[in-house]
């Protein structure tokens, strides 16, 4: 990632590199994660627009920075990890499996998250690709409760031998992490499954969502627009025309589309 690409990425997030002369400290990591969540939407539109998801650094930067799009976890955390590495953070890609109904775990390489070491040696779990999770990075080695604007979190030992970690939000496990280092190419099969399998929730529904300045969230799913306040209060309404939907993508998420995405697998149950 060259200097011009770093500057372009930071401009998208509304950050000036000169404002952080001290480099890869946790304060910068926290600011970048929060701004990323507010600016770059979690969205699976490529799945329904027939666009290939390519887990290569240049393609991710072209999409997130060049095209002003968002993406799913592999794309968002893949791009964010590239930015953090260019800014001097030590970044390790971690594979996770999402806790589903009745505690069932998802497929291997179900989720991509980031283990980030700052210049002072502290380690953090950074994640801009899970939808609604922590607003700030979580202390990786802390096993007690961690308070965050997004809720109360814990990172706890898990798995048969306790070598894995569960990320818990409000008492409910969200995903299970392996702690060994991975590379971006390891996640290609997971991205392919999520973008093609009839059993994947990404092929069954549309989502485009981001954090708002007040700590709430806006979400567009098909023709349904939902606003969730910071206290959990919700309001939603249906848009009548494709023009309204395209305007919402453009004005609320900064995404320019020439057609409304259609769900590719609308009749799958469960």
Coordinates of C-alpha atoms in Angstrom, one line a residue:
X1 CA 0.0 0.0 0.0
X2 CA 1.7 3.2 -1.1
X3 CA 1.5 6.7 0.5
X4 CA -1.1 8.0 -1.9
X5 CA -3.4 5.0 -1.2
X6 CA -2.9 5.6 2.6
X7 CA -3.9 9.3 2.2
X8 CA -6.9 8.4 0.1
X9 CA -8.1 5.8 2.6
X10 CA -7.6 8.3 5.5
X11 CA -9.5 11.0 3.5
X12 CA -12.4 8.6 3.1
X13 CA -12.4 8.2 6.9
X14 CA -12.1 11.9 7.5
X15 CA -8.7 11.7 9.1
X16 CA -5.6 13.8 8.4
X17 CA -2.4 11.9 8.8
X18 CA -0.7 15.0 10.2
X19 CA -3.1 14.9 13.1
X20 CA -1.5 11.8 14.5
X21 CA 2.3 12.4 14.4
X22 CA 3.0 9.9 17.1
X23 CA 2.1 6.9 15.0
X24 CA 0.7 3.5 15.9
X25 CA -0.8 4.1 19.3
X26 CA -4.1 2.8 20.6
X27 CA -5.7 6.3 20.4
X28 CA -5.2 6.3 16.7
X29 CA -6.5 2.7 16.4
X30 CA -9.6 3.6 18.3
X31 CA -10.2 6.7 16.2
X32 CA -9.7 4.8 12.9
X33 CA -12.1 1.9 13.9
X34 CA -14.8 4.3 15.0
X35 CA -14.6 6.4 11.9
X36 CA -14.5 3.2 9.7
X37 CA -17.7 2.0 11.3
X38 CA -19.4 5.3 10.7
X39 CA -18.2 5.8 7.1
X40 CA -17.7 2.4 5.4
X41 CA -20.9 0.3 5.4
X42 CA -21.2 -3.3 6.1
X43 CA -22.9 -4.5 2.9
X44 CA -23.4 -7.6 0.8
X45 CA -24.5 -5.9 -2.4
X46 CA -21.8 -7.5 -4.5
X47 CA -23.4 -10.9 -3.8
X48 CA -26.7 -9.7 -5.4
X49 CA -25.2 -7.5 -8.2
X50 CA -23.1 -10.4 -9.6
X51 CA -19.8 -8.8 -8.6
X52 CA -17.0 -11.1 -7.7
X53 CA -15.5 -10.8 -4.2
X54 CA -11.7 -10.9 -4.7
X55 CA -9.5 -11.1 -1.6
X56 CA -6.5 -9.3 -3.0
X57 CA -5.1 -6.1 -1.5
X58 CA -5.4 -3.9 -4.6
X59 CA -8.9 -5.1 -5.4
X60 CA -10.0 -4.5 -1.8
X61 CA -8.6 -0.9 -1.9
X62 CA -10.1 -0.3 -5.3
X63 CA -13.5 -1.2 -3.9
X64 CA -13.4 0.4 -0.4
X65 CA -11.4 3.5 -1.3
X66 CA -11.6 3.9 -5.1
X67 CA -15.3 3.0 -5.6
X68 CA -16.5 4.2 -2.2
X69 CA -18.1 0.9 -1.4
X70 CA -18.3 -1.2 1.7
X71 CA -18.3 -5.0 1.9
X72 CA -18.5 -8.1 4.1
X73 CA -16.0 -9.0 6.8
X74 CA -13.3 -10.3 4.6
X75 CA -13.3 -7.2 2.5
X76 CA -13.7 -4.6 5.4
X77 CA -11.2 -6.1 7.8
X78 CA -8.9 -7.1 4.9
X79 CA -8.8 -3.5 3.7
X80 CA -8.6 -2.1 7.3
X81 CA -5.8 -4.4 8.2
X82 CA -3.8 -3.2 5.1
X83 CA -4.3 0.4 6.2
X84 CA -3.2 -0.3 9.8
X85 CA -0.1 -2.2 8.6
X86 CA 0.8 0.8 6.4
X87 CA 0.5 3.1 9.4
X88 CA 2.9 1.1 11.5
X89 CA 0.7 -1.3 13.4
X90 CA 1.5 -5.0 13.6
X91 CA -1.5 -6.8 12.2
X92 CA -2.4 -10.4 12.4
X93 CA -5.4 -11.9 10.6
X94 CA -7.5 -14.2 12.7
X95 CA -10.1 -16.8 11.5
X96 CA -13.4 -17.0 13.4
X97 CA -16.6 -19.0 13.3
X98 CA -19.9 -17.2 14.0
X99 CA -22.2 -18.5 16.7
X100 CA -25.5 -19.3 15.1
X101 CA -28.8 -20.6 16.3
X102 CA -28.7 -22.9 19.3
X103 CA -25.0 -22.2 19.7
X104 CA -24.0 -23.9 16.4
X105 CA -20.8 -22.6 14.9
X106 CA -20.5 -21.5 11.3
X107 CA -18.1 -22.8 8.7
X108 CA -14.3 -22.6 9.0
X109 CA -13.1 -19.2 8.0
X110 CA -16.6 -17.9 8.6
X111 CA -15.2 -14.5 9.8
X112 CA -12.1 -12.5 9.6
X113 CA -11.0 -10.3 12.5
X114 CA -7.7 -8.4 13.3
X115 CA -5.3 -8.8 16.2
X116 CA -3.4 -5.5 16.3
X117 CA -0.2 -4.7 18.2
X118 CA 0.4 -1.0 19.0
X119 CA 3.8 0.7 19.2
X120 CA 3.9 0.2 23.0
X121 CA 3.3 -3.5 22.7
X122 CA -0.3 -3.8 23.7
X123 CA -2.6 -6.0 21.7
X124 CA -6.2 -5.3 20.6
X125 CA -9.0 -7.0 18.8
X126 CA -10.1 -4.7 16.0
X127 CA -13.2 -5.5 13.9
X128 CA -15.0 -3.3 11.4
X129 CA -16.7 -6.2 9.6
X130 CA -19.2 -7.8 11.9
X131 CA -22.1 -5.4 11.7
X132 CA -23.2 -4.4 15.2
X133 CA -20.3 -5.1 17.6
X134 CA -17.9 -3.0 19.6
X135 CA -17.3 0.6 18.5
X136 CA -13.7 0.6 19.8
X137 CA -11.0 -2.1 19.7
X138 CA -11.2 -4.6 22.6
X139 CA -8.1 -5.3 24.8
X140 CA -7.1 -8.7 23.5
X141 CA -5.6 -10.1 26.7
X142 CA -8.3 -8.8 29.0
X143 CA -10.7 -11.5 30.3
X144 CA -13.0 -9.3 32.4
X145 CA -15.8 -7.1 31.2
X146 CA -15.0 -4.3 28.8
X147 CA -17.4 -1.4 28.5
X148 CA -17.9 0.0 25.1
X149 CA -20.4 2.4 23.5
X150 CA -21.8 -0.7 21.7
X151 CA -22.4 -2.7 24.9
X152 CA -20.5 -4.8 27.4
X153 CA -18.0 -7.2 26.0
X154 CA -15.8 -10.1 27.2
X155 CA -13.1 -12.2 25.5
X156 CA -13.1 -15.6 27.1
X157 CA -11.2 -18.9 26.5
X158 CA -13.3 -21.4 24.5
X159 CA -13.1 -24.7 22.7
X160 CA -12.2 -28.2 23.9
X161 CA -8.7 -27.2 25.1
X162 CA -9.4 -23.6 25.8
X163 CA -7.1 -22.4 23.1
X164 CA -9.7 -20.5 21.2
X165 CA -11.5 -17.3 22.2
X166 CA -15.2 -16.4 22.3
X167 CA -16.1 -12.8 21.8
X168 CA -19.1 -12.2 24.0
X169 CA -21.5 -9.2 23.7
X170 CA -24.1 -8.6 26.4
X171 CA -23.6 -12.2 27.7
X172 CA -24.1 -13.8 24.3
X173 CA -21.2 -15.3 22.3
X174 CA -20.9 -13.7 18.9
X175 CA -18.0 -15.6 17.3
X176 CA -15.1 -17.9 18.2
X177 CA -11.6 -17.0 17.2
X178 CA -8.6 -19.2 16.5
X179 CA -5.4 -17.4 17.7
X180 CA -3.0 -18.6 15.0
X181 CA -2.0 -16.2 12.3
X182 CA -3.7 -16.4 8.9
X183 CA -3.2 -14.8 5.5
X184 CA -5.8 -13.2 3.3
X185 CA -5.8 -16.1 0.8
X186 CA -6.9 -18.5 3.6
X187 CA -10.3 -16.9 3.5
X188 CA -11.1 -17.3 -0.2
X189 CA -13.1 -20.5 0.3
X190 CA -15.2 -18.8 3.1
X191 CA -15.9 -15.8 0.9
X192 CA -16.9 -18.0 -2.0
X193 CA -19.2 -20.1 0.2
X194 CA -20.9 -17.0 1.7
X195 CA -21.4 -15.4 -1.7
X196 CA -22.7 -18.5 -3.5
X197 CA -24.2 -21.0 -1.2
X198 CA -28.0 -21.2 -0.8
X199 CA -27.4 -21.8 2.9
X200 CA -25.5 -18.6 3.4
X201 CA -27.5 -15.8 5.0
X202 CA -25.7 -13.4 2.6
X203 CA -27.4 -14.9 -0.5
X204 CA -30.8 -14.9 1.2
X205 CA -31.1 -11.2 2.0
X206 CA -29.7 -7.7 1.2
X207 CA -28.1 -5.6 3.9
X208 CA -26.3 -2.2 3.9
X209 CA -25.7 -0.9 7.4
X210 CA -23.4 1.6 9.2
X211 CA -23.0 3.2 12.6
X212 CA -24.3 6.8 13.0
X213 CA -22.7 9.7 14.8
X214 CA -24.9 9.3 17.8
X215 CA -24.1 5.7 18.3
X216 CA -27.2 4.3 16.6
X217 CA -27.3 2.5 13.3
X218 CA -29.0 2.9 9.9
X219 CA -29.8 -0.2 7.8
X220 CA -31.2 -0.6 4.3
X221 CA -32.5 -4.1 3.4
X222 CA -34.2 -4.3 0.1
X223 CA -36.8 -1.5 0.2
X224 CA -36.9 -1.4 4.0
X225 CA -35.0 1.4 5.7
X226 CA -34.4 1.1 9.5
X227 CA -33.1 3.6 12.0
X228 CA -31.9 2.2 15.3
X229 CA -31.2 4.8 18.0
X230 CA -28.4 4.6 20.5
X231 CA -30.8 3.4 23.2
X232 CA -32.2 0.6 20.9
X233 CA -35.3 2.4 19.8
X234 CA -36.3 1.5 16.2
X235 CA -38.2 3.1 13.4
X236 CA -38.6 1.6 9.9
X237 CA -40.5 2.3 6.7
X238 CA -40.9 0.9 3.2
X239 CA -39.7 2.7 0.1
X240 CA -42.1 2.6 -2.7
X241 CA -39.9 3.1 -5.7
X242 CA -36.5 2.0 -7.0
X243 CA -35.5 5.7 -7.2
X244 CA -36.0 6.1 -3.5
X245 CA -33.9 3.1 -2.8
X246 CA -31.0 4.3 -5.1
X247 CA -31.2 7.7 -3.4
X248 CA -30.9 6.1 0.0
X249 CA -27.9 4.2 -1.0
X250 CA -26.3 7.4 -2.4
X251 CA -27.3 9.9 0.3
X252 CA -27.1 7.7 3.4
X253 CA -24.2 5.4 2.5
X254 CA -22.3 7.1 -0.2
X255 CA -22.9 4.2 -2.6
X256 CA -23.7 5.0 -6.3
X257 CA -25.6 2.2 -8.0
X258 CA -27.2 2.2 -11.5
X259 CA -29.8 -0.4 -10.5
X260 CA -31.4 -1.8 -7.3
X261 CA -29.9 -5.1 -6.2
X262 CA -32.3 -8.1 -6.2
X263 CA -31.9 -10.9 -3.8
X264 CA -30.4 -13.9 -5.6
X265 CA -31.8 -16.6 -3.3
X266 CA -35.1 -15.2 -1.9
X267 CA -36.9 -18.5 -1.3
X268 CA -34.4 -20.2 1.0
X269 CA -35.7 -20.8 4.5
X270 CA -33.5 -20.8 7.6

